[in-house]
mmCIF file of C-alpha atoms in Angstrom:
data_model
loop_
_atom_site.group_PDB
_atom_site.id
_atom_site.type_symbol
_atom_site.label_atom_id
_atom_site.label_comp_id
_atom_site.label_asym_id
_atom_site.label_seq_id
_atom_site.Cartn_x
_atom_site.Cartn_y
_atom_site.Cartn_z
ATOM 1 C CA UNK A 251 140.616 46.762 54.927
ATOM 2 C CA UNK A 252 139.296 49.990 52.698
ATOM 3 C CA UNK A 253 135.908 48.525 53.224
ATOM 4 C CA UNK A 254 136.231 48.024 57.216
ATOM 5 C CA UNK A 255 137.695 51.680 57.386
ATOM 6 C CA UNK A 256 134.814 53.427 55.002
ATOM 7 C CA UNK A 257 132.407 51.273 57.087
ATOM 8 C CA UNK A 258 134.064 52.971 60.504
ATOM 9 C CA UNK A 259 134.292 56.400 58.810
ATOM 10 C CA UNK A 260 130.242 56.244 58.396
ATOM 11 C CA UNK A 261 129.751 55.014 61.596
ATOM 12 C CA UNK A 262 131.943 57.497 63.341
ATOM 13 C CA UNK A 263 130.523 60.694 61.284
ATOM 14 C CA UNK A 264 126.841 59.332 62.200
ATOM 15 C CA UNK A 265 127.698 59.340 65.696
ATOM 16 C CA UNK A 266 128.903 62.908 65.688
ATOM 17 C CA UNK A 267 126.082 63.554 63.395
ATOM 18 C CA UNK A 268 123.720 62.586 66.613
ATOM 19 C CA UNK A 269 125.900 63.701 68.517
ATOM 20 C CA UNK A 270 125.057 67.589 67.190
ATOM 21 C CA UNK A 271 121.658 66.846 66.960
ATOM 22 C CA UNK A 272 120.965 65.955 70.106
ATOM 23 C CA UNK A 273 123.249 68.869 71.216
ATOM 24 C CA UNK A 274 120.966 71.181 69.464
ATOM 25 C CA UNK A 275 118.036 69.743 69.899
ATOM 26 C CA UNK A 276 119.026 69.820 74.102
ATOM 27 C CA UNK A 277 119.636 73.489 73.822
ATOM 28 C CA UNK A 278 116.929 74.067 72.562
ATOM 29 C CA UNK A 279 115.153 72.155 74.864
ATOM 30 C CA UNK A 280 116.677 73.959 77.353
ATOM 31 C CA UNK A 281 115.756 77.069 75.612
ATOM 32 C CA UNK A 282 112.442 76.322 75.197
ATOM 33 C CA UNK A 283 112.397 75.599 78.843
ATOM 34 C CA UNK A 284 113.513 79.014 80.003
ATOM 35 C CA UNK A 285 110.908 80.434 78.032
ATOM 36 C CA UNK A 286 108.254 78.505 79.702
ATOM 37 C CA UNK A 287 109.382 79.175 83.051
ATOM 38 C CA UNK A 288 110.831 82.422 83.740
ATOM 39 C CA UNK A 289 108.689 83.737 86.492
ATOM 40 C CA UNK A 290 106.258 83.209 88.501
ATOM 41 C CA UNK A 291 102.268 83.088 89.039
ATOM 42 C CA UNK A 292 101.903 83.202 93.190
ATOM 43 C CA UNK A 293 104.073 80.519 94.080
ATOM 44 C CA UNK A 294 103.436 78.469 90.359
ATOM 45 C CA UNK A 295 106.120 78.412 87.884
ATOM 46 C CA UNK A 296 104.714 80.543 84.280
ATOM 47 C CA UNK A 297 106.158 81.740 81.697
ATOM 48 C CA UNK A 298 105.725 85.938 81.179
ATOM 49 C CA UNK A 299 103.001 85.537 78.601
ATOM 50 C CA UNK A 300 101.165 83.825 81.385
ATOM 51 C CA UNK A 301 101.974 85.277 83.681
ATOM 52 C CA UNK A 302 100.678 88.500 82.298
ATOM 53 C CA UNK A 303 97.319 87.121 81.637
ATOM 54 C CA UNK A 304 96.294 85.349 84.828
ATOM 55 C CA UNK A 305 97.515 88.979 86.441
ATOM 56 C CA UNK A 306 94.822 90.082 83.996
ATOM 57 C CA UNK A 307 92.519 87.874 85.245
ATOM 58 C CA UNK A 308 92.671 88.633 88.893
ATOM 59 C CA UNK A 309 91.796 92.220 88.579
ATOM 60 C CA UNK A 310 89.454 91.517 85.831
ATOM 61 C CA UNK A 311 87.796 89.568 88.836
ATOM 62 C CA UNK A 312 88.236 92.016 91.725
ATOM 63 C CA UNK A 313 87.597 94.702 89.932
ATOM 64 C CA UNK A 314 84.454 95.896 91.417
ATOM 65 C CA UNK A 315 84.954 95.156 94.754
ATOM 66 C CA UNK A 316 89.011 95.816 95.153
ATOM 67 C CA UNK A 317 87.850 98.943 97.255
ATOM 68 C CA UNK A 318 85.829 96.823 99.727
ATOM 69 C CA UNK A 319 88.896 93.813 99.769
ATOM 70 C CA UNK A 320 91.106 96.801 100.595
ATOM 71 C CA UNK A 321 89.347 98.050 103.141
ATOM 72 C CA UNK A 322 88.814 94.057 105.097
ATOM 73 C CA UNK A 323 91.854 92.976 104.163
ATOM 74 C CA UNK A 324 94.022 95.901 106.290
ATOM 75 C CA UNK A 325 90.956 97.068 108.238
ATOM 76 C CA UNK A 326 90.802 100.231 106.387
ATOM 77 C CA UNK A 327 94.523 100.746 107.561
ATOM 78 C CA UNK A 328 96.006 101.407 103.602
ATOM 79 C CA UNK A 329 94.251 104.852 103.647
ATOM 80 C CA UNK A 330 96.432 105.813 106.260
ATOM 81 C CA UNK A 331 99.184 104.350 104.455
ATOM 82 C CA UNK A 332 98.646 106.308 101.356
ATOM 83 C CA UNK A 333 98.218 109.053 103.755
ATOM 84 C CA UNK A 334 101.792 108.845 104.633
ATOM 85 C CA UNK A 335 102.905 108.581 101.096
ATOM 86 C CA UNK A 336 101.349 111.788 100.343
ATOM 87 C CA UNK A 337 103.068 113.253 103.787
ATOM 88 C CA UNK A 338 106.513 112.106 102.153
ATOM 89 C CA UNK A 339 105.687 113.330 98.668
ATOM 90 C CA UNK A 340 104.993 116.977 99.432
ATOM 91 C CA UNK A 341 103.804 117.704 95.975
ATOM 92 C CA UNK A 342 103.504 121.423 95.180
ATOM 93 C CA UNK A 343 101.265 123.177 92.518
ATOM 94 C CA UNK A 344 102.679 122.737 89.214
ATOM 95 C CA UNK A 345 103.957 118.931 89.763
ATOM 96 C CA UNK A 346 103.476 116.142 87.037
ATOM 97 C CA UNK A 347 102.080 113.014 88.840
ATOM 98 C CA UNK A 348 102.050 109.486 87.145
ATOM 99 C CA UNK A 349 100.609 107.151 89.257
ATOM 100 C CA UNK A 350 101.253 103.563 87.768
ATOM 101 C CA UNK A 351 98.766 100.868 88.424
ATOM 102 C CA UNK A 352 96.766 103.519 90.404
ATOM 103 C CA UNK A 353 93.209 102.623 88.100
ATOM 104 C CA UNK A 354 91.209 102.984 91.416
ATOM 105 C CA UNK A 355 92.403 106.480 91.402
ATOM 106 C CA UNK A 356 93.235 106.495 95.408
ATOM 107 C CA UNK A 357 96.968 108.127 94.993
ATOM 108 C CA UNK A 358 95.886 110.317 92.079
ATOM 109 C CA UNK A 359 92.727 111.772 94.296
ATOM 110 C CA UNK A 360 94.822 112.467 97.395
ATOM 111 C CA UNK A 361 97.383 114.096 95.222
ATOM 112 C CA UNK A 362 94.661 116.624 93.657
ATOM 113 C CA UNK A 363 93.569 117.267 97.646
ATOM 114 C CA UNK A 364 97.238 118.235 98.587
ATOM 115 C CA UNK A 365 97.531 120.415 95.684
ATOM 116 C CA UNK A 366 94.519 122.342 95.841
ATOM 117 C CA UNK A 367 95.267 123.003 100.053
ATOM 118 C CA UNK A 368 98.674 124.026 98.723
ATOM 119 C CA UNK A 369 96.746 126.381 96.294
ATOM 120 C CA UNK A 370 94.722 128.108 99.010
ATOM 121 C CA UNK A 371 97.510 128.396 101.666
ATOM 122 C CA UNK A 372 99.352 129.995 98.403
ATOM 123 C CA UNK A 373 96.104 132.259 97.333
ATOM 124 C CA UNK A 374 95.472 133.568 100.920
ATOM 125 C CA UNK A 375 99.261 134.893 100.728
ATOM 126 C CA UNK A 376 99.113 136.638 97.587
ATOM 127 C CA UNK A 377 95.627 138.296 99.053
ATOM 128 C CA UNK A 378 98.032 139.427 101.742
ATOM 129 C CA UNK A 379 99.895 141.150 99.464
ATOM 130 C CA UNK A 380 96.715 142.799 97.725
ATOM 131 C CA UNK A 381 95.729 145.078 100.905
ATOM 132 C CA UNK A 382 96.795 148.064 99.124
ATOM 133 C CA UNK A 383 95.394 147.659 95.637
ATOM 134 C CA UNK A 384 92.551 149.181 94.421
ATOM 135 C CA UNK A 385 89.017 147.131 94.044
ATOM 136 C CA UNK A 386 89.553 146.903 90.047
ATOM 137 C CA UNK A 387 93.123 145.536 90.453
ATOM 138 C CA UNK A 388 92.220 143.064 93.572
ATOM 139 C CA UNK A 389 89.213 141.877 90.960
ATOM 140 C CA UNK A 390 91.585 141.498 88.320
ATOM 141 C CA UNK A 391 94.550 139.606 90.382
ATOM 142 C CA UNK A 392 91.850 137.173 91.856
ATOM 143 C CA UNK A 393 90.308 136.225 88.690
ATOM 144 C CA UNK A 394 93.693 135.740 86.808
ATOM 145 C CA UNK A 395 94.647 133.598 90.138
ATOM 146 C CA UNK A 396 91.746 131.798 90.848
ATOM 147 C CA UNK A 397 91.732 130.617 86.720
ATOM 148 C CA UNK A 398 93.771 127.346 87.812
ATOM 149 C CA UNK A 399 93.192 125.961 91.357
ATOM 150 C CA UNK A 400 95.299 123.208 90.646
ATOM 151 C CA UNK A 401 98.472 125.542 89.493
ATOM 152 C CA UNK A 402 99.298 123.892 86.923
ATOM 153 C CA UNK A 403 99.319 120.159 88.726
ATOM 154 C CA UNK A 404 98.165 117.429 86.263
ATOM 155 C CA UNK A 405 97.920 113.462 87.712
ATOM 156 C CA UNK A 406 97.916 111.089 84.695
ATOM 157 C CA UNK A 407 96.926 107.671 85.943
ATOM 158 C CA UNK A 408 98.252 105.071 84.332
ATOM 159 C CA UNK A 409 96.957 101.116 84.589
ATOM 160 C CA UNK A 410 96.833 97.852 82.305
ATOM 161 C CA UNK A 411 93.510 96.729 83.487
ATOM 162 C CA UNK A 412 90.442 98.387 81.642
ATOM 163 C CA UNK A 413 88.490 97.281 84.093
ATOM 164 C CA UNK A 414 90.026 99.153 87.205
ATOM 165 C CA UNK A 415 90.626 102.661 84.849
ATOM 166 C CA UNK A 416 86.660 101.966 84.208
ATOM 167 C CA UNK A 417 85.811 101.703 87.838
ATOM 168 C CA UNK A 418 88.517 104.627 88.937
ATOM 169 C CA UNK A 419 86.784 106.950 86.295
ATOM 170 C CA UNK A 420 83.306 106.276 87.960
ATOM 171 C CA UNK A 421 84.953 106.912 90.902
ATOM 172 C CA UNK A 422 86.240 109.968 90.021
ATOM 173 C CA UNK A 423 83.066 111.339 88.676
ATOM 174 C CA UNK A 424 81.910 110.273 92.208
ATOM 175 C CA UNK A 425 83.821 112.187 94.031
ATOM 176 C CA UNK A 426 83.785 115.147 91.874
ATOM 177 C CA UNK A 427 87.205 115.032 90.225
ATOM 178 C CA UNK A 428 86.804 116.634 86.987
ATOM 179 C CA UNK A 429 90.077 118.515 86.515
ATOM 180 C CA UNK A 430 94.159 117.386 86.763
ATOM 181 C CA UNK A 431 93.307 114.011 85.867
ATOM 182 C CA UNK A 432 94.036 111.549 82.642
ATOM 183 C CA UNK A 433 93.429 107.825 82.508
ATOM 184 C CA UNK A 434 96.055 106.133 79.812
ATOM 185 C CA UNK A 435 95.785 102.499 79.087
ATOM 186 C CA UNK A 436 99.538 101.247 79.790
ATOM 187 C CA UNK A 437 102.259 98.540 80.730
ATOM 188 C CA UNK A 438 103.895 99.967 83.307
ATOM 189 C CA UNK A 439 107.260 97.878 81.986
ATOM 190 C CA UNK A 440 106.597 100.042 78.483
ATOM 191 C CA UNK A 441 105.333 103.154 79.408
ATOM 192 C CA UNK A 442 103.732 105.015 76.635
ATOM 193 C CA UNK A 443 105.376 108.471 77.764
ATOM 194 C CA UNK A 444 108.300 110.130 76.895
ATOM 195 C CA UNK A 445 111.734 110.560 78.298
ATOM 196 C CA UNK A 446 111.813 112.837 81.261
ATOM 197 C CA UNK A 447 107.754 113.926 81.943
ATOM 198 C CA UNK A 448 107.270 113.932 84.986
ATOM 199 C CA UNK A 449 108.332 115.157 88.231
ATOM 200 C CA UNK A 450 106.770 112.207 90.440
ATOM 201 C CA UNK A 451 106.346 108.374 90.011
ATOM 202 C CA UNK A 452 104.140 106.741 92.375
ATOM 203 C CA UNK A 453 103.174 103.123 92.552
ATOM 204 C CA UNK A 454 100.632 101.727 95.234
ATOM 205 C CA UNK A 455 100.170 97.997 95.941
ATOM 206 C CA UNK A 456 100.866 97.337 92.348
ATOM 207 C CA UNK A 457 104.817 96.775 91.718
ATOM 208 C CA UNK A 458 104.570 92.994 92.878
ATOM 209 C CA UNK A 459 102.282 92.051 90.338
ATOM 210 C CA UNK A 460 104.474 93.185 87.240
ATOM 211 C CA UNK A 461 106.362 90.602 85.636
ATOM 212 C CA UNK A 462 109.486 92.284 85.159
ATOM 213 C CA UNK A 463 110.096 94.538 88.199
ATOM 214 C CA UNK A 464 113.875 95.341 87.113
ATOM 215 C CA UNK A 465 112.356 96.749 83.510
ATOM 216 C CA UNK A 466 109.186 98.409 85.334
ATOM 217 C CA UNK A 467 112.049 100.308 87.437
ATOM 218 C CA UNK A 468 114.052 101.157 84.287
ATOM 219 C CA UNK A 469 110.990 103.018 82.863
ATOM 220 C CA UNK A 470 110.310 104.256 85.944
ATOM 221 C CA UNK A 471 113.362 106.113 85.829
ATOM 222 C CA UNK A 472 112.634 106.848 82.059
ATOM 223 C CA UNK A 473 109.853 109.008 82.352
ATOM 224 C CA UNK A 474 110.705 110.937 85.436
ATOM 225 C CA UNK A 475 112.327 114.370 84.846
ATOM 226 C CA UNK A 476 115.868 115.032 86.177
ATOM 227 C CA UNK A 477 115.544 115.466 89.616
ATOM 228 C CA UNK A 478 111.952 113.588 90.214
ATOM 229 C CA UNK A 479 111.118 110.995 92.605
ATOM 230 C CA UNK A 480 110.163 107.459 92.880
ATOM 231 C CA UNK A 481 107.715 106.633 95.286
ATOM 232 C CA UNK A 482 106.518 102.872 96.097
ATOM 233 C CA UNK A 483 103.784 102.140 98.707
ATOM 234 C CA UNK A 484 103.695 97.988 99.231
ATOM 235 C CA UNK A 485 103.432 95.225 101.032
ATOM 236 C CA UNK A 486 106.720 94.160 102.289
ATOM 237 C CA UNK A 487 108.307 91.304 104.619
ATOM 238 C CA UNK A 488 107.784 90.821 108.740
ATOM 239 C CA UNK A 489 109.621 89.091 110.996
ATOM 240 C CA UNK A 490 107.022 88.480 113.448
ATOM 241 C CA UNK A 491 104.991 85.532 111.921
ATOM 242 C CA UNK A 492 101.875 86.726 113.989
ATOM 243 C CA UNK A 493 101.484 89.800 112.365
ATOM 244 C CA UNK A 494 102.586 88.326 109.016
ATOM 245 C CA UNK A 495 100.292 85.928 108.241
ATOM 246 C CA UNK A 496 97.986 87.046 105.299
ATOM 247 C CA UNK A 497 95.700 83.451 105.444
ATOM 248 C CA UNK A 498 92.696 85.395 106.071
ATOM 249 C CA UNK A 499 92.600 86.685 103.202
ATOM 250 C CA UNK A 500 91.590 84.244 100.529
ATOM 251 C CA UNK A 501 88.696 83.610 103.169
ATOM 252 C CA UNK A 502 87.395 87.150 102.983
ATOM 253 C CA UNK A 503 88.403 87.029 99.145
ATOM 254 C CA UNK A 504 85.658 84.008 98.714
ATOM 255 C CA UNK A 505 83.070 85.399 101.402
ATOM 256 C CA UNK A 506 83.199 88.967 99.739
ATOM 257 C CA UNK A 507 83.972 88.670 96.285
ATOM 258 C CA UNK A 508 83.528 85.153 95.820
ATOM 259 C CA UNK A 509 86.966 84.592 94.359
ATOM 260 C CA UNK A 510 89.407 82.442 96.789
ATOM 261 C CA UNK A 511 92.023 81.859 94.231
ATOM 262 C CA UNK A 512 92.115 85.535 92.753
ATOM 263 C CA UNK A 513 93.393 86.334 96.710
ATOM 264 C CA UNK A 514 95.352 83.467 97.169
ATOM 265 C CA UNK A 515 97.413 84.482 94.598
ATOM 266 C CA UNK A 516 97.758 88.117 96.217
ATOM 267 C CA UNK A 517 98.853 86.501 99.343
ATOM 268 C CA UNK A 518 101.437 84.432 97.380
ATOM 269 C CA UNK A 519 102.770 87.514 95.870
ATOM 270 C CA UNK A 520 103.010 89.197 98.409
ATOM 271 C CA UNK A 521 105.348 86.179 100.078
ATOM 272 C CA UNK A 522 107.320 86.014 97.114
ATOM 273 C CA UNK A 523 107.736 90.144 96.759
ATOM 274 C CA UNK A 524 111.636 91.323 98.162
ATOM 275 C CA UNK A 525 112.822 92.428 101.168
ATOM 276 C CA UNK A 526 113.173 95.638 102.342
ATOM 277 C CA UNK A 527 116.724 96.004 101.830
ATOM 278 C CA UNK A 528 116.731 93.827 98.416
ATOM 279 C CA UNK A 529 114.150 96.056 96.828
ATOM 280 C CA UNK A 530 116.265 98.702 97.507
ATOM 281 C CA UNK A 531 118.782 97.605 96.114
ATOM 282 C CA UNK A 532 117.145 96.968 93.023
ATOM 283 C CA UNK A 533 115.814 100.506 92.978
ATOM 284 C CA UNK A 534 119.363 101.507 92.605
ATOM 285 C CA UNK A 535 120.236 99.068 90.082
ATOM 286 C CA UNK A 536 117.973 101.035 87.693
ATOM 287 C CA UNK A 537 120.375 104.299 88.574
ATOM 288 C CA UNK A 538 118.093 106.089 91.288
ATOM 289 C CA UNK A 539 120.356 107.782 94.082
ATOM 290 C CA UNK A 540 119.345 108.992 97.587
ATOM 291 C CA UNK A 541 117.361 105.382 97.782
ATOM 292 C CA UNK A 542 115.811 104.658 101.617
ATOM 293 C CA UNK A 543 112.569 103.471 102.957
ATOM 294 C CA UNK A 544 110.056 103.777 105.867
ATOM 295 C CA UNK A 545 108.508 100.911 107.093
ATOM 296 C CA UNK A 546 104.730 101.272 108.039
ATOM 297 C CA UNK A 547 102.693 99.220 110.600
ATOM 298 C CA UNK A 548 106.062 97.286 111.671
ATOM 299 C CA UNK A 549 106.904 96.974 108.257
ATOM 300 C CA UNK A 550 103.322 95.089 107.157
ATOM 301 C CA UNK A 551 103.888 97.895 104.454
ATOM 302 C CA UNK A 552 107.014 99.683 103.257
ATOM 303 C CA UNK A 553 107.395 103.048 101.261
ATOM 304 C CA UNK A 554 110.287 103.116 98.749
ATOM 305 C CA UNK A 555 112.001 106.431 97.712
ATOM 306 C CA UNK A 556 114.571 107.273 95.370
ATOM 307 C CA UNK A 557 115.753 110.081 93.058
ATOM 308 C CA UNK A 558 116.989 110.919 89.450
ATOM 309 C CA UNK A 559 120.034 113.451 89.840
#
């Protein structure tokens, strides 16, 4: 009988035995799991790590012609867009601009334009005020004045892909920016700033290709100075299925660039990028106040605001 009940004794601990091994070994399946798939690529399933490099990829791909895809893809209709971000953002000589994801330099550029027609209407003021000064002192006022068109404004453009800061920087050169500007290197979901720097955040067609959008918002709020704003220009969702569809572009993406997947994935991230109202939302999840939006071209395109009081 002590032999039958040691023999059941065995059998019952090796049972439980399995029992916790395959336990654990389900968890950490399960883990394991999680960690493969916690976002996504488009519409496939990746883990972040992956995630992170097929991003890479894309722009590493459309690099040199992202102006030109722009341009097709909304008929030259996102200059008018960032137009209207710009219009809302009212900078004013002396503002700190970081423009995340901006490596084309589009947001940054405008921005230097508003400041330096800010700087004139400001200059021809203070002239006003000059009438009654003597040659020597006008001279003297001007020349201190003129020193710093910019007032003190400074853009620092911040981007993860090498190859779009490369391109914006030629771009820059182009177009004659020389002054205000920086080019940083960066993940916009660890920004290498610190704590309250700058008075404006901007992002422009580039929050939907993030991994973590929640922890990109977090540092977004990081950086900015009490009082700053958050500004997002992006796609955003239609009701009206004729103006929605976006299945032209992986057609121009392979005609122009000679990429179809690179823009098939755009349009799939676009599709899978929040609402309206449930980006908002998450805006104010990461403690911004005053939160709204104004939809653009029937709300093809959406601009995001919020503050940090």
């Amino acid at each position: 009988m002590a032999v039958v009940a040691n023999r059941r004794c065995v059998v019952g601990l090796c049972r439980r035995l399995c029992g916790i091994t395959a336990m654990r070994w389900f968890t950490r399946f399960q883990h394991t799991d999680r960690q493969r798939v916690e976002t996504h690529f488009g519409f496939e399933p990746v883990s972040e790590a992956e995630k992170k490099e097929k991003v890479q990829q894309v722009f590493d791909n459309v690099a040199l012609k992202y102006d030109i895809m722009n341009d097709f893809m909304t008929l030259g209709i996102h200059r008018l867009w960032k137009d209207s971000l710009l219009r809302l953002m009212k900078p004013y000589p002396g503002t700190r601009l970081l423009d995340v994801a901006g490596g084309t330099g589009d947001i940054a550029f405008l921005f230097l334009d508003y400041i330096y027609s800010q700087r004139e209407i400001q200059m021809r003021r203070e002239l006003k005020s000059w009438q009654n000064l003597s040659w020597l002192e006008i001279s003297k006022s001007y020349q201190e004045t003129g020193q710093d068109l910019l007032g003190g404004s400074h853009a620092v453009i911040c981007d993860i892909n090498q190859k779009m800061m490369a391109f914006g920087e030629k771009k820059a050169r182009q177009l004659g920016y020389t002054k205000g500007l920086s080019w940083v290197v960066g993940n916009a979901e660890e920004l290498p700033f610190f704590d309250d720097n700058f008075d404006i955040y901007t992002v422009g067609f580039g929050i939907r290709n993030m991994t973590n959008i929640k922890q990109a918002l977090q540092e977004a709020y990081r950086v900015l100075k009490p009082g700053g704003r958050f500004l997002c220009l992006e796609f955003s969702q239609v009701n009206n299925p004729l103006i929605s569809s976006f299945q032209v572009i992986p057609v121009l993406g392979e005609v122009i660039v000679g990429d179809w997947k690179s823009y098939q994935y755009l349009v799939e991230s676009i599709r899978l990028f929040p609402a309206q109202e449930e980006f908002k939302a998450m805006i104010e999840d990461a403690g911004f106040m005053k939160v709204n939006y104004h939809n653009l071209a029937s709300g093809i395109a959406a601009i995001h605001s919020g503050f940090k009081l």
